[in-house]
mmCIF file of C-alpha atoms in Angstrom:
data_model
loop_
_atom_site.group_PDB
_atom_site.id
_atom_site.type_symbol
_atom_site.label_atom_id
_atom_site.label_comp_id
_atom_site.label_asym_id
_atom_site.label_seq_id
_atom_site.Cartn_x
_atom_site.Cartn_y
_atom_site.Cartn_z
ATOM 1 C CA UNK D 1 0.000 0.000 0.000
ATOM 2 C CA UNK D 2 1.525 3.314 -1.038
ATOM 3 C CA UNK D 3 -0.734 5.645 0.968
ATOM 4 C CA UNK D 4 -2.517 5.446 4.271
ATOM 5 C CA UNK D 5 -4.323 7.992 6.423
ATOM 6 C CA UNK D 6 -2.658 10.997 4.814
ATOM 7 C CA UNK D 7 -2.440 11.872 1.115
ATOM 8 C CA UNK D 8 0.935 11.654 -0.647
ATOM 9 C CA UNK D 9 1.832 14.679 -2.769
ATOM 10 C CA UNK D 10 4.785 13.168 -4.630
ATOM 11 C CA UNK D 11 6.306 9.697 -4.495
ATOM 12 C CA UNK D 12 9.227 8.276 -6.488
ATOM 13 C CA UNK D 13 10.287 4.625 -6.376
ATOM 14 C CA UNK D 14 13.408 3.550 -8.274
ATOM 15 C CA UNK D 15 14.836 0.028 -8.279
ATOM 16 C CA UNK D 16 18.060 -1.122 -9.905
ATOM 17 C CA UNK D 17 18.492 -4.852 -10.629
ATOM 18 C CA UNK D 18 21.739 -6.429 -11.785
ATOM 19 C CA UNK D 19 21.502 -7.921 -15.285
ATOM 20 C CA UNK D 20 22.094 -11.374 -13.749
ATOM 21 C CA UNK D 21 18.966 -11.047 -11.595
ATOM 22 C CA UNK D 22 15.663 -12.397 -12.910
ATOM 23 C CA UNK D 23 12.787 -10.113 -11.914
ATOM 24 C CA UNK D 24 9.114 -11.008 -12.282
ATOM 25 C CA UNK D 25 6.289 -8.761 -11.148
ATOM 26 C CA UNK D 26 2.551 -8.356 -11.661
ATOM 27 C CA UNK D 27 0.237 -5.386 -11.464
ATOM 28 C CA UNK D 28 -2.735 -5.998 -9.191
ATOM 29 C CA UNK D 29 -5.666 -3.971 -7.896
ATOM 30 C CA UNK D 30 -5.174 -1.114 -10.345
ATOM 31 C CA UNK D 31 -1.503 -0.525 -9.496
ATOM 32 C CA UNK D 32 0.343 1.813 -11.876
ATOM 33 C CA UNK D 33 2.934 0.343 -14.233
ATOM 34 C CA UNK D 34 6.678 0.759 -13.774
ATOM 35 C CA UNK D 35 8.744 2.506 -16.418
ATOM 36 C CA UNK D 36 11.390 0.006 -17.564
ATOM 37 C CA UNK D 37 14.814 1.060 -18.811
ATOM 38 C CA UNK D 38 18.394 -0.243 -18.860
ATOM 39 C CA UNK D 39 21.662 1.461 -17.985
ATOM 40 C CA UNK D 40 24.978 1.132 -19.886
ATOM 41 C CA UNK D 41 25.866 -2.052 -17.945
ATOM 42 C CA UNK D 42 22.602 -3.726 -18.997
ATOM 43 C CA UNK D 43 21.024 -3.537 -15.527
ATOM 44 C CA UNK D 44 17.220 -3.313 -15.308
ATOM 45 C CA UNK D 45 15.884 -0.020 -13.922
ATOM 46 C CA UNK D 46 12.283 0.177 -12.737
ATOM 47 C CA UNK D 47 10.868 3.559 -11.801
ATOM 48 C CA UNK D 48 7.482 4.803 -10.680
ATOM 49 C CA UNK D 49 6.434 8.415 -10.121
ATOM 50 C CA UNK D 50 3.091 9.214 -8.504
ATOM 51 C CA UNK D 51 1.589 12.619 -7.727
ATOM 52 C CA UNK D 52 -1.381 13.481 -5.504
ATOM 53 C CA UNK D 53 -2.124 10.002 -4.182
ATOM 54 C CA UNK D 54 -5.316 10.212 -2.140
ATOM 55 C CA UNK D 55 -5.517 8.945 1.416
ATOM 56 C CA UNK D 56 -6.777 5.397 1.831
ATOM 57 C CA UNK D 57 -8.685 4.076 4.789
ATOM 58 C CA UNK D 58 -8.009 0.345 4.734
ATOM 59 C CA UNK D 59 -10.108 -2.150 6.633
ATOM 60 C CA UNK D 60 -8.528 -5.433 7.669
ATOM 61 C CA UNK D 61 -11.582 -7.045 9.220
ATOM 62 C CA UNK D 62 -11.379 -5.250 12.548
ATOM 63 C CA UNK D 63 -12.581 -1.937 13.896
ATOM 64 C CA UNK D 64 -10.490 0.275 16.184
#
């Protein structure tokens, strides 16, 4: 979950995976897609930029 009780104005996630690493991922529940790129060494770069993410009130089967 990327947001909770408070809204997020700007969020950046960047991951760098060595070219020898096998990465598998899925998009679930309406998640935004990563931007895929490669650096000069052939490493996989995954980035995600989100602006104005609304607050989310999650319920896990219990009430406070």
